[in-house]
């Protein structure tokens, strides 16, 4: 069990330190239900939500980069009230805690969102997403507005290049946990239209910078830190834990290799099968479950299920 | 079976409270079973260069993909890592001898024996009107690859198919299309011979435009058809194909959202064929 937010009456406790990052998994886990076992995750973070509905951005929205992708969606969402109507029942039925990501547009809007989501049964916590130009004063106002309207634990996701000052401000303002960090913004030319497009950048190259920011914040923060940015393998996720994060958020690898999110969750959650002694490479692979291993062993030995022998045991010491 | 049924209901629009969306339509061939997306692997059995710019890959795919229908596509990535970070959308042109054939630009180097990871099926089959006899397909400045499988199926069941090619679509090798398809060539102003007759003759119209021009082209086509028809344009009469560049392919990132009249649609899960009557162009 991992206490994801600062200890208190409404602290959020999760079973596994791995969760998808905001904007990568949808408003509920329906898009990925057929592809991964959502129950193996520690929590689910929703797509960004604002008080008023927002429509998708015009023009190119997905631009490939040499080692990543630039996304500019305009944060389309149905608005808080409609999202609660549309997804609230599914959030309540979710097998893992649901963390709703709220875009910090203004203190008034955040207050309205927090108030509405506080009454929604299935919401376990709120994640406040700060914009890139936020100042420590903005953080204080936004968190004060949220805290006045909800008892839910508040996570604060800070921009990558202002991680330390804004993390300090968020902790001082009462944040329950810090998410380090939001993907940075960039601009590139869309090869199809020739237009310059600005948006958030994702990719494995981001890990080095996010890891450094996570380490810096973890050294000074007195509240839990969640690492995020460029995680594409269990080893990447373990690096964040080693740097001081209590949990990790996985972003764009969920799009390119959906199973990798579950592999990371199984690995960090202690659910991954340790490679059996003497197992050949085609009998074991990272992320393989016990059931699949036994099935393969049965197929290899040609034994029916009822006559199945126990899995391989480690060889006795000589 | 129950899982498939639940998924079908979920993805057929009930989740957004618009049960009537597909009510008057049927999925070709008269079947509306939707299979959940799965992550599988495929082997490239054959690479066939069909023109200077196009190649066809023959794939040995998971048996579940034998259920795929015209309009559905594959979200592919080489297992050993490719040039692109994101997956590529591969559009099938048919199922031949148990293998799925996809058509992609020849700039992407693939070799026989290569293993690729597939997220599939992507999207829905193209919905066809009941008792369809005359189909008008329009490819405006985009290669008509998405029409090849559909046109073949329609010709096989005796429907008359007319394909209008304009702009970059004129460079498409016509021998890849079924011989029964009538080809018309559009000029630079997007006019073609007997334009009014073909638009009124067709039982259904499906248009294809490049991603950056979808809104403009489809709005113009819809206006033209609205003016030709004294009565309102019926539901499911004119469709546009949206092949946006996709990030996730599952409907999670919302980067392929299409603004709608009553509700927004997603090109990856609700598309690629979208009823233009439901789209908010302005």
Coordinates of C-alpha atoms in Angstrom, one line a residue:
Chain A
X1 CA 0.0 0.0 0.0
X2 CA 1.3 3.4 -0.9
X3 CA 0.1 6.6 0.6
X4 CA 0.1 8.8 -2.4
X5 CA -0.8 12.1 -0.7
X6 CA 0.3 13.7 2.5
X7 CA -1.0 11.9 5.6
X8 CA -4.3 13.2 6.8
X9 CA -8.0 12.4 7.1
X10 CA -8.5 12.2 3.3
X11 CA -5.2 10.7 2.2
X12 CA -5.2 8.7 -1.0
X13 CA -3.8 5.2 -0.7
X14 CA -3.1 3.1 -3.8
X15 CA -1.9 -0.5 -4.3
X16 CA 0.5 0.1 -7.2
X17 CA 2.8 3.0 -7.9
X18 CA 2.0 3.2 -11.6
X19 CA -0.7 5.2 -13.3
X20 CA -1.3 6.8 -16.7
X21 CA -0.6 10.5 -17.0
X22 CA -3.4 13.0 -17.6
X23 CA -4.4 13.2 -21.3
X24 CA -3.2 9.8 -22.3
X25 CA -5.9 7.5 -21.0
X26 CA -9.2 9.2 -21.7
X27 CA -11.9 10.3 -19.3
X28 CA -12.4 6.8 -18.1
X29 CA -10.6 3.6 -18.9
X30 CA -12.9 2.5 -21.6
X31 CA -10.5 3.2 -24.5
X32 CA -7.9 0.7 -23.0
X33 CA -10.2 -1.8 -21.3
X34 CA -9.8 -4.3 -24.1
X35 CA -6.0 -3.8 -24.3
X36 CA -4.7 -3.9 -20.7
X37 CA -5.7 -5.0 -17.3
X38 CA -6.7 -1.7 -15.7
X39 CA -7.0 -3.4 -12.3
X40 CA -3.3 -3.8 -12.2
X41 CA -2.7 0.0 -12.2
X42 CA -2.5 2.0 -9.0
X43 CA -4.9 4.7 -10.2
X44 CA -6.3 6.3 -13.3
X45 CA -5.8 10.0 -14.1
X46 CA -8.4 11.4 -16.4
X47 CA -8.0 13.7 -19.4
X48 CA -7.9 17.4 -18.5
X49 CA -11.2 18.9 -17.4
X50 CA -12.2 22.5 -17.4
X51 CA -15.3 24.2 -15.9
X52 CA -16.7 25.1 -19.3
X53 CA -16.7 22.8 -22.3
X54 CA -13.9 23.1 -24.7
X55 CA -13.7 22.1 -28.4
X56 CA -10.8 20.6 -30.1
X57 CA -8.1 22.9 -31.6
X58 CA -8.2 23.7 -35.3
X59 CA -5.4 22.8 -37.6
X60 CA -2.8 20.1 -37.2
X61 CA -3.0 18.4 -33.8
X62 CA -0.5 15.6 -34.1
X63 CA 3.0 16.3 -35.5
X64 CA 5.7 13.6 -35.5
X65 CA 9.1 14.5 -34.2
X66 CA 12.4 12.6 -34.8
X67 CA 12.0 10.8 -31.4
X68 CA 8.6 11.7 -30.1
X69 CA 5.5 13.6 -31.0
X70 CA 4.0 17.0 -30.6
X71 CA 0.3 17.1 -29.6
X72 CA -1.9 20.1 -29.7
X73 CA -5.5 19.2 -28.9
X74 CA -6.8 22.3 -27.2
X75 CA -7.8 20.1 -24.2
X76 CA -11.3 19.2 -25.6
X77 CA -13.6 18.2 -22.8
X78 CA -17.4 18.3 -22.2
X79 CA -17.1 20.6 -19.1
X80 CA -17.2 19.5 -15.5
X81 CA -20.9 19.0 -15.0
X82 CA -21.4 17.1 -18.2
X83 CA -18.4 15.0 -17.6
X84 CA -19.8 14.1 -14.2
X85 CA -23.1 13.1 -15.8
X86 CA -21.3 11.2 -18.6
X87 CA -18.6 9.4 -16.6
X88 CA -19.5 9.7 -13.0
X89 CA -21.2 6.3 -12.8
X90 CA -18.2 4.7 -14.4
X91 CA -15.8 6.4 -12.1
X92 CA -17.8 5.1 -9.1
X93 CA -17.6 1.6 -10.5
X94 CA -13.9 1.8 -11.3
X95 CA -11.7 -1.0 -9.8
X96 CA -8.9 1.6 -9.2
X97 CA -9.1 5.1 -7.7
X98 CA -9.9 7.8 -10.3
X99 CA -7.9 11.0 -10.1
X100 CA -9.6 13.8 -12.1
X101 CA -7.2 16.3 -13.7
X102 CA -8.5 19.8 -13.5
X103 CA -6.9 22.5 -15.6
X104 CA -6.0 25.5 -13.6
X105 CA -7.6 28.1 -15.8
X106 CA -8.5 30.5 -13.0
X107 CA -9.1 30.3 -9.3
X108 CA -12.9 30.8 -9.8
X109 CA -13.2 28.0 -12.3
X110 CA -11.0 25.7 -10.2
X111 CA -13.3 26.4 -7.2
X112 CA -16.4 25.5 -9.3
X113 CA -14.8 22.3 -10.6
X114 CA -13.6 21.3 -7.1
X115 CA -17.1 21.9 -5.7
X116 CA -18.8 19.9 -8.3
X117 CA -16.3 17.0 -8.2
X118 CA -16.3 16.9 -4.4
X119 CA -19.9 15.7 -4.6
X120 CA -19.1 13.0 -7.2
X121 CA -18.8 9.6 -5.6
X122 CA -16.2 8.1 -7.8
X123 CA -13.6 10.7 -7.6
X124 CA -10.7 9.8 -5.3
X125 CA -8.5 12.9 -5.8
X126 CA -8.0 16.0 -7.9
X127 CA -4.9 16.7 -9.9
X128 CA -4.5 20.4 -10.6
X129 CA -2.6 21.1 -13.8
X130 CA -0.7 24.4 -13.6
X131 CA -0.1 26.3 -16.9
X132 CA 3.4 27.1 -18.0
X133 CA 3.2 30.8 -17.0
X134 CA 1.9 30.2 -13.5
X135 CA 3.6 32.1 -10.7
X136 CA 3.9 31.1 -7.0
X137 CA 1.1 33.6 -6.3
X138 CA -1.2 32.0 -8.8
X139 CA -0.5 28.6 -7.3
X140 CA -1.4 29.9 -3.8
X141 CA -4.7 31.4 -5.1
X142 CA -5.7 28.3 -7.1
X143 CA -5.0 25.9 -4.3
X144 CA -6.8 28.1 -1.8
X145 CA -9.8 28.1 -4.1
X146 CA -9.7 24.3 -4.5
X147 CA -9.2 23.6 -0.8
X148 CA -12.1 25.8 0.1
X149 CA -14.4 23.7 -2.0
X150 CA -13.3 20.2 -1.6
X151 CA -12.0 17.8 1.0
X152 CA -10.5 15.5 -1.7
X153 CA -6.7 15.1 -1.8
X154 CA -5.1 17.6 -4.1
X155 CA -2.2 16.7 -6.4
X156 CA -0.5 19.5 -8.2
X157 CA 1.2 18.9 -11.6
X158 CA 3.8 21.6 -12.2
X159 CA 5.5 22.6 -15.5
X160 CA 8.8 21.0 -16.2
X161 CA 10.9 24.1 -16.5
X162 CA 9.5 25.7 -13.3
X163 CA 9.3 22.6 -11.2
X164 CA 11.3 23.7 -8.2
X165 CA 9.7 27.2 -7.4
X166 CA 6.2 26.1 -8.2
X167 CA 6.6 22.8 -6.2
X168 CA 7.7 24.9 -3.2
X169 CA 4.7 27.2 -3.6
X170 CA 2.3 24.3 -4.0
X171 CA 3.6 22.5 -0.9
X172 CA 3.3 25.7 1.1
X173 CA -0.2 26.2 -0.2
X174 CA -1.3 22.8 1.1
X175 CA -0.9 20.4 -1.9
X176 CA -1.2 16.8 -1.0
X177 CA 1.3 15.6 -3.6
X178 CA 3.4 16.9 -6.5
X179 CA 3.5 15.6 -10.0
X180 CA 6.8 16.3 -11.7
X181 CA 6.2 17.3 -14.4
X182 CA 3.9 18.3 -17.2
X183 CA 5.3 17.7 -20.7
X184 CA 7.0 20.9 -21.9
X185 CA 5.7 22.9 -24.8
X186 CA 7.4 23.2 -28.2
X187 CA 6.9 24.3 -31.7
X188 CA 7.6 22.5 -34.9
X189 CA 6.6 22.5 -38.6
X190 CA 3.9 20.2 -39.7
X191 CA 5.2 18.4 -42.8
X192 CA 1.8 18.0 -44.4
X193 CA 0.6 21.6 -44.1
X194 CA 3.8 23.5 -43.7
X195 CA 2.4 25.3 -40.7
X196 CA 4.2 25.9 -37.5
X197 CA 2.4 24.1 -34.7
X198 CA 2.8 24.6 -30.9
X199 CA 1.9 22.0 -28.4
X200 CA 3.1 19.6 -25.7
X201 CA 6.0 17.3 -26.6
X202 CA 6.2 13.7 -25.6
X203 CA 8.9 11.1 -26.1
X204 CA 11.6 9.1 -24.4
X205 CA 14.1 11.9 -24.7
X206 CA 12.1 13.8 -22.0
X207 CA 13.0 11.3 -19.3
X208 CA 16.5 12.8 -18.6
X209 CA 15.0 16.3 -17.9
X210 CA 12.0 15.0 -16.0
X211 CA 14.2 12.7 -13.9
X212 CA 16.4 15.6 -12.9
X213 CA 13.5 17.8 -12.0
X214 CA 12.0 15.0 -10.0
X215 CA 15.2 14.5 -8.0
X216 CA 15.5 18.2 -7.3
X217 CA 12.0 18.5 -6.0
X218 CA 12.2 15.2 -4.0
X219 CA 15.1 16.6 -2.1
X220 CA 13.3 19.7 -0.9
X221 CA 9.7 18.5 -0.8
X222 CA 8.1 17.3 2.4
X223 CA 5.2 15.8 0.6
X224 CA 5.0 12.8 -1.8
X225 CA 6.4 13.3 -5.3
X226 CA 5.1 11.5 -8.4
X227 CA 7.5 11.3 -11.3
X228 CA 6.4 11.7 -14.9
X229 CA 7.9 12.3 -18.3
X230 CA 9.4 10.0 -20.9
X231 CA 8.9 6.7 -19.0
X232 CA 9.0 3.9 -21.6
X233 CA 10.1 0.9 -19.6
X234 CA 10.1 -0.6 -16.1
X235 CA 13.8 0.5 -15.8
X236 CA 12.8 4.1 -16.6
X237 CA 10.1 4.0 -13.9
X238 CA 12.5 2.5 -11.4
X239 CA 14.9 5.4 -12.1
X240 CA 12.2 7.8 -11.0
X241 CA 11.5 5.9 -7.8
X242 CA 15.3 5.9 -7.1
X243 CA 15.3 9.6 -7.6
X244 CA 12.8 10.0 -4.8
X245 CA 9.4 9.6 -6.4
X246 CA 6.8 7.6 -4.6
X247 CA 4.9 6.7 -7.8
X248 CA 5.1 7.3 -11.5
X249 CA 2.8 8.5 -14.3
X250 CA 3.3 7.0 -17.7
X251 CA 2.4 9.0 -20.7
X252 CA 2.9 8.5 -24.5
X253 CA 4.2 4.9 -24.4
X254 CA 0.6 4.0 -23.5
X255 CA -0.3 5.1 -27.1
X256 CA 2.6 3.4 -28.9
X257 CA 2.8 0.2 -26.8
X258 CA -0.3 -0.1 -24.7
X259 CA 0.8 -3.3 -23.0
X260 CA 3.9 -1.5 -21.7
X261 CA 1.8 0.4 -19.1
X262 CA 0.7 -2.9 -17.7
X263 CA 4.2 -4.3 -17.9
X264 CA 5.5 -1.3 -15.9
X265 CA 2.7 -1.7 -13.4
X266 CA 3.3 -5.4 -12.9
X267 CA 7.0 -4.8 -12.5
X268 CA 6.9 -2.0 -10.0
X269 CA 3.9 -3.6 -8.2
X270 CA 5.8 -6.8 -7.6
X271 CA 3.5 -8.8 -9.9
X272 CA 6.0 -9.7 -12.4
X273 CA 7.0 -13.3 -12.5
X274 CA 10.7 -13.8 -11.7
X275 CA 12.3 -15.8 -14.5
X276 CA 12.3 -19.4 -13.5
X277 CA 15.7 -21.0 -13.2
X278 CA 16.5 -22.9 -16.4
X279 CA 13.6 -21.3 -18.3
X280 CA 14.4 -20.7 -22.0
X281 CA 13.9 -17.4 -23.6
X282 CA 10.7 -18.5 -25.3
X283 CA 9.2 -19.6 -22.0
X284 CA 9.5 -16.3 -20.3
X285 CA 9.3 -12.7 -21.1
X286 CA 9.1 -9.5 -19.1
X287 CA 5.5 -8.9 -18.0
X288 CA 4.4 -12.4 -18.5
X289 CA 1.9 -13.6 -16.0
X290 CA 1.9 -16.9 -14.1
X291 CA -1.1 -18.2 -16.0
X292 CA 0.6 -17.6 -19.4
X293 CA 3.8 -19.2 -18.2
X294 CA 1.9 -22.3 -17.0
X295 CA 0.0 -22.5 -20.2
X296 CA 3.2 -22.4 -22.2
X297 CA 4.8 -25.0 -20.0
X298 CA 1.8 -27.2 -20.5
X299 CA 2.0 -26.8 -24.3
X300 CA 5.7 -27.5 -24.2
X301 CA 5.3 -30.7 -22.1
X302 CA 2.0 -31.7 -23.8
X303 CA 0.4 -32.4 -20.5
X304 CA -3.4 -31.8 -20.0
X305 CA -4.5 -29.2 -17.5
X306 CA -5.5 -31.7 -14.8
X307 CA -2.2 -33.5 -14.9
X308 CA -0.2 -30.3 -14.7
X309 CA 2.9 -30.5 -12.7
X310 CA 4.0 -27.6 -10.5
X311 CA 6.1 -24.8 -12.0
X312 CA 9.8 -25.2 -12.0
X313 CA 11.5 -24.8 -8.7
X314 CA 14.9 -23.2 -8.2
X315 CA 17.7 -25.7 -8.3
X316 CA 19.0 -26.7 -4.8
X317 CA 22.3 -25.1 -3.9
X318 CA 25.3 -27.4 -4.6
Chain B
X1 CA -20.1 -13.4 -26.3
X2 CA -21.4 -11.2 -23.6
X3 CA -18.3 -9.1 -23.7
X4 CA -18.6 -8.6 -27.4
X5 CA -22.3 -7.6 -27.0
X6 CA -21.5 -5.1 -24.3
X7 CA -18.6 -3.6 -26.3
X8 CA -20.8 -3.3 -29.3
X9 CA -23.5 -1.4 -27.4
X10 CA -20.9 0.8 -25.8
X11 CA -19.1 1.7 -29.0
X12 CA -22.3 2.1 -31.1
X13 CA -23.0 5.5 -29.6
X14 CA -25.2 4.7 -26.6
X15 CA -22.4 6.0 -24.4
X16 CA -23.0 9.4 -25.8
X17 CA -26.7 9.1 -25.6
X18 CA -27.3 9.2 -29.4
X19 CA -28.8 5.8 -30.2
X20 CA -30.2 7.0 -33.5
X21 CA -26.8 7.6 -35.1
X22 CA -26.5 4.3 -37.0
X23 CA -30.1 3.2 -36.7
X24 CA -30.9 3.5 -40.4
X25 CA -27.7 2.0 -41.6
X26 CA -26.3 -1.4 -42.0
X27 CA -22.7 -2.5 -41.9
X28 CA -21.5 -4.2 -45.0
X29 CA -22.0 -7.1 -45.5
X30 CA -25.3 -6.7 -43.6
X31 CA -23.6 -7.4 -40.3
X32 CA -22.9 -5.0 -37.5
X33 CA -20.7 -7.0 -35.1
X34 CA -17.9 -4.8 -33.9
X35 CA -14.8 -6.5 -32.5
X36 CA -12.8 -4.9 -29.7
X37 CA -9.4 -3.7 -30.6
X38 CA -6.6 -6.1 -29.8
X39 CA -2.8 -5.8 -29.8
X40 CA -1.5 -8.6 -32.0
X41 CA 1.5 -9.3 -34.2
X42 CA 1.7 -9.9 -37.9
X43 CA 4.4 -11.2 -40.2
X44 CA 5.1 -9.4 -43.5
X45 CA 4.9 -12.3 -46.0
X46 CA 5.4 -10.3 -49.2
X47 CA 6.2 -6.8 -50.3
X48 CA 4.9 -5.9 -53.7
X49 CA 5.8 -2.6 -55.3
X50 CA 2.7 -1.5 -57.2
X51 CA 3.8 1.9 -58.4
X52 CA 6.6 4.4 -58.0
X53 CA 5.2 5.6 -54.8
X54 CA 3.1 2.7 -53.4
X55 CA 3.7 -0.8 -52.1
X56 CA 1.4 -3.5 -50.9
X57 CA 2.3 -5.6 -47.9
X58 CA 0.8 -9.1 -47.6
X59 CA 0.4 -9.8 -43.9
X60 CA -0.2 -13.0 -42.0
X61 CA -2.5 -11.7 -39.3
X62 CA -4.2 -12.9 -36.2
X63 CA -7.3 -14.9 -37.1
X64 CA -9.5 -12.5 -35.3
X65 CA -8.7 -9.9 -38.0
X66 CA -10.4 -12.0 -40.6
X67 CA -13.6 -10.3 -39.3
X68 CA -12.3 -6.9 -40.4
X69 CA -14.4 -5.1 -43.0
X70 CA -13.8 -2.3 -45.5
X71 CA -13.2 0.9 -43.7
X72 CA -11.4 -0.6 -40.8
X73 CA -7.6 -0.2 -40.6
X74 CA -4.6 -1.4 -38.7
X75 CA -2.4 0.7 -36.4
X76 CA 1.0 -0.7 -37.0
X77 CA 4.6 -0.4 -35.6
X78 CA 7.6 -2.6 -36.4
X79 CA 8.6 -4.7 -33.5
X80 CA 12.3 -3.8 -33.7
X81 CA 11.4 -0.1 -33.8
X82 CA 10.7 1.9 -36.9
X83 CA 11.6 5.3 -38.2
X84 CA 8.5 6.8 -36.6
X85 CA 7.8 7.1 -32.9
X86 CA 4.0 6.8 -33.4
X87 CA 2.2 3.9 -35.0
X88 CA 1.2 4.2 -38.6
X89 CA -2.3 3.7 -39.9
X90 CA -2.3 1.0 -42.5
X91 CA -5.3 0.8 -44.8
X92 CA -6.2 -2.7 -46.0
X93 CA -7.2 -3.2 -49.6
X94 CA -8.5 -6.7 -49.2
X95 CA -8.2 -10.1 -47.6
X96 CA -6.5 -12.6 -50.0
X97 CA -6.0 -16.3 -49.2
X98 CA -6.0 -15.6 -45.5
X99 CA -3.6 -12.7 -45.7
X100 CA -4.5 -9.1 -45.3
X101 CA -3.1 -6.8 -47.9
X102 CA -2.4 -3.2 -47.0
X103 CA -1.3 -0.4 -49.2
X104 CA 1.3 2.1 -47.9
X105 CA 3.8 4.6 -49.4
X106 CA 6.9 2.9 -50.7
X107 CA 9.0 5.4 -48.8
X108 CA 8.7 3.2 -45.8
X109 CA 11.2 0.3 -46.0
X110 CA 9.7 -3.0 -45.0
X111 CA 11.0 -6.5 -45.8
X112 CA 9.4 -9.9 -46.0
X113 CA 9.7 -11.8 -42.7
X114 CA 9.6 -8.6 -40.6
X115 CA 7.3 -8.8 -37.6
X116 CA 5.0 -5.9 -36.8
X117 CA 2.8 -5.1 -33.8
X118 CA -0.8 -4.3 -34.7
X119 CA -3.5 -2.5 -32.8
X120 CA -6.5 -3.6 -34.7
X121 CA -9.2 -3.3 -35.9
X122 CA -9.1 0.5 -35.9
X123 CA -12.4 2.2 -36.5
X124 CA -15.7 1.0 -37.9
X125 CA -16.7 -0.5 -41.2
X126 CA -18.1 2.0 -43.7
X127 CA -21.8 2.0 -43.1
X128 CA -23.8 1.4 -46.3
X129 CA -27.5 2.2 -47.0
X130 CA -29.9 -0.7 -47.3
X131 CA -30.6 -1.8 -50.9
X132 CA -27.6 0.2 -52.2
X133 CA -27.4 0.0 -56.0
X134 CA -25.4 3.1 -57.0
X135 CA -22.4 4.3 -55.1
X136 CA -20.5 7.5 -55.9
X137 CA -17.0 7.6 -54.5
X138 CA -15.0 10.9 -54.6
X139 CA -11.2 11.1 -54.0
X140 CA -10.2 14.8 -53.9
X141 CA -6.4 15.2 -53.8
X142 CA -5.9 12.1 -51.8
X143 CA -5.0 8.6 -53.0
X144 CA -8.2 6.4 -53.2
X145 CA -6.6 3.5 -51.3
X146 CA -9.5 3.4 -48.8
X147 CA -11.9 2.8 -51.6
X148 CA -10.2 -0.2 -53.1
X149 CA -11.6 -2.8 -50.7
X150 CA -15.1 -1.2 -50.6
X151 CA -15.3 -0.9 -54.4
X152 CA -14.3 -4.5 -54.8
X153 CA -17.0 -5.7 -52.4
X154 CA -19.7 -3.5 -53.9
X155 CA -18.9 -4.7 -57.4
X156 CA -18.9 -8.3 -56.3
X157 CA -22.5 -7.9 -55.1
X158 CA -23.6 -6.2 -58.3
X159 CA -23.7 -2.5 -57.3
X160 CA -22.7 0.1 -59.8
X161 CA -19.7 2.1 -58.5
X162 CA -18.4 5.4 -59.9
X163 CA -15.2 6.9 -58.7
X164 CA -14.3 10.5 -59.2
X165 CA -10.6 11.3 -59.1
X166 CA -9.1 14.8 -58.7
X167 CA -5.8 16.4 -58.0
X168 CA -3.3 14.0 -56.5
X169 CA -5.7 11.1 -56.8
X170 CA -5.2 11.2 -60.6
X171 CA -1.8 9.7 -60.1
X172 CA -3.2 6.5 -58.6
X173 CA -2.6 3.4 -60.7
X174 CA -6.1 2.5 -62.0
X175 CA -5.2 -1.2 -62.5
X176 CA -5.4 -1.6 -58.7
X177 CA -9.1 -0.8 -58.8
X178 CA -11.8 -3.3 -59.8
X179 CA -12.4 -3.3 -63.6
X180 CA -16.1 -2.7 -63.1
X181 CA -15.6 0.7 -61.5
X182 CA -16.4 3.7 -63.7
X183 CA -13.7 6.4 -63.4
X184 CA -14.4 10.1 -63.9
X185 CA -11.7 12.8 -63.8
X186 CA -12.3 16.1 -62.1
X187 CA -10.7 19.3 -63.2
X188 CA -8.9 21.8 -61.1
X189 CA -12.1 23.5 -60.1
X190 CA -13.4 20.2 -58.8
X191 CA -15.9 19.7 -61.5
X192 CA -16.4 16.5 -63.4
X193 CA -18.6 15.4 -66.4
X194 CA -22.2 15.0 -65.5
X195 CA -21.6 16.2 -62.0
X196 CA -25.2 16.9 -61.2
X197 CA -26.4 13.6 -62.8
X198 CA -23.9 11.5 -60.8
X199 CA -24.7 13.2 -57.5
X200 CA -28.5 12.7 -58.0
X201 CA -28.1 9.2 -59.4
X202 CA -26.1 7.9 -56.4
X203 CA -27.8 6.1 -53.6
X204 CA -24.9 7.1 -51.4
X205 CA -21.8 9.3 -51.7
X206 CA -18.5 8.8 -49.9
X207 CA -15.8 11.4 -50.2
X208 CA -12.1 11.3 -49.3
X209 CA -9.9 14.4 -48.8
X210 CA -6.5 14.9 -47.3
X211 CA -6.6 15.5 -43.5
X212 CA -5.8 19.2 -43.7
X213 CA -8.6 19.9 -46.2
X214 CA -11.3 17.7 -44.8
X215 CA -13.4 20.6 -43.3
X216 CA -13.3 22.7 -46.4
X217 CA -13.8 19.9 -49.0
X218 CA -16.6 18.2 -47.1
X219 CA -18.4 21.4 -46.3
X220 CA -18.4 22.3 -50.0
X221 CA -19.6 18.8 -51.0
X222 CA -22.3 18.9 -48.4
X223 CA -23.5 22.4 -49.6
X224 CA -23.6 21.2 -53.2
X225 CA -25.6 18.1 -52.3
X226 CA -28.0 20.2 -50.1
X227 CA -28.6 22.5 -53.0
X228 CA -29.3 19.7 -55.4
X229 CA -31.8 18.0 -53.2
X230 CA -35.1 19.7 -52.7
X231 CA -35.7 17.8 -49.6
X232 CA -33.3 17.5 -46.7
X233 CA -30.3 15.3 -47.2
X234 CA -31.2 12.0 -45.6
X235 CA -29.2 10.5 -42.8
X236 CA -26.4 8.3 -44.0
X237 CA -26.4 9.6 -47.5
X238 CA -23.1 11.5 -47.8
X239 CA -20.1 10.4 -45.8
X240 CA -16.6 11.9 -45.5
X241 CA -13.6 9.7 -44.7
X242 CA -11.4 11.2 -42.0
X243 CA -7.8 9.9 -41.9
X244 CA -6.2 12.3 -39.4
X245 CA -2.8 11.5 -38.1
X246 CA -3.5 9.5 -34.9
X247 CA -1.6 9.5 -31.7
X248 CA -3.4 6.7 -29.7
X249 CA -6.0 5.2 -32.0
X250 CA -8.2 4.3 -29.1
X251 CA -10.1 7.4 -28.5
X252 CA -8.1 8.4 -25.4
X253 CA -6.1 11.4 -26.6
X254 CA -9.0 13.1 -28.4
X255 CA -6.6 14.6 -31.0
X256 CA -8.8 13.3 -33.8
X257 CA -12.0 14.8 -32.6
X258 CA -14.4 16.0 -35.2
X259 CA -16.8 18.8 -34.1
X260 CA -20.4 17.5 -34.5
X261 CA -23.8 19.1 -34.6
X262 CA -25.1 17.4 -31.4
X263 CA -22.1 15.6 -30.2
X264 CA -18.4 15.3 -31.1
X265 CA -17.0 12.3 -33.0
X266 CA -13.7 10.7 -33.0
X267 CA -12.0 9.8 -36.3
X268 CA -10.3 6.8 -34.7
X269 CA -13.2 5.1 -33.1
X270 CA -16.3 6.5 -34.7
X271 CA -14.7 6.9 -38.2
X272 CA -13.2 6.8 -40.6
X273 CA -16.6 7.3 -42.3
X274 CA -18.6 10.1 -40.7
X275 CA -22.0 11.2 -41.8
X276 CA -21.5 14.8 -43.0
X277 CA -25.0 15.7 -41.8
X278 CA -23.8 15.2 -38.3
X279 CA -20.6 17.4 -38.7
X280 CA -20.5 21.0 -37.6
X281 CA -18.4 22.7 -40.3
X282 CA -18.6 26.2 -38.9

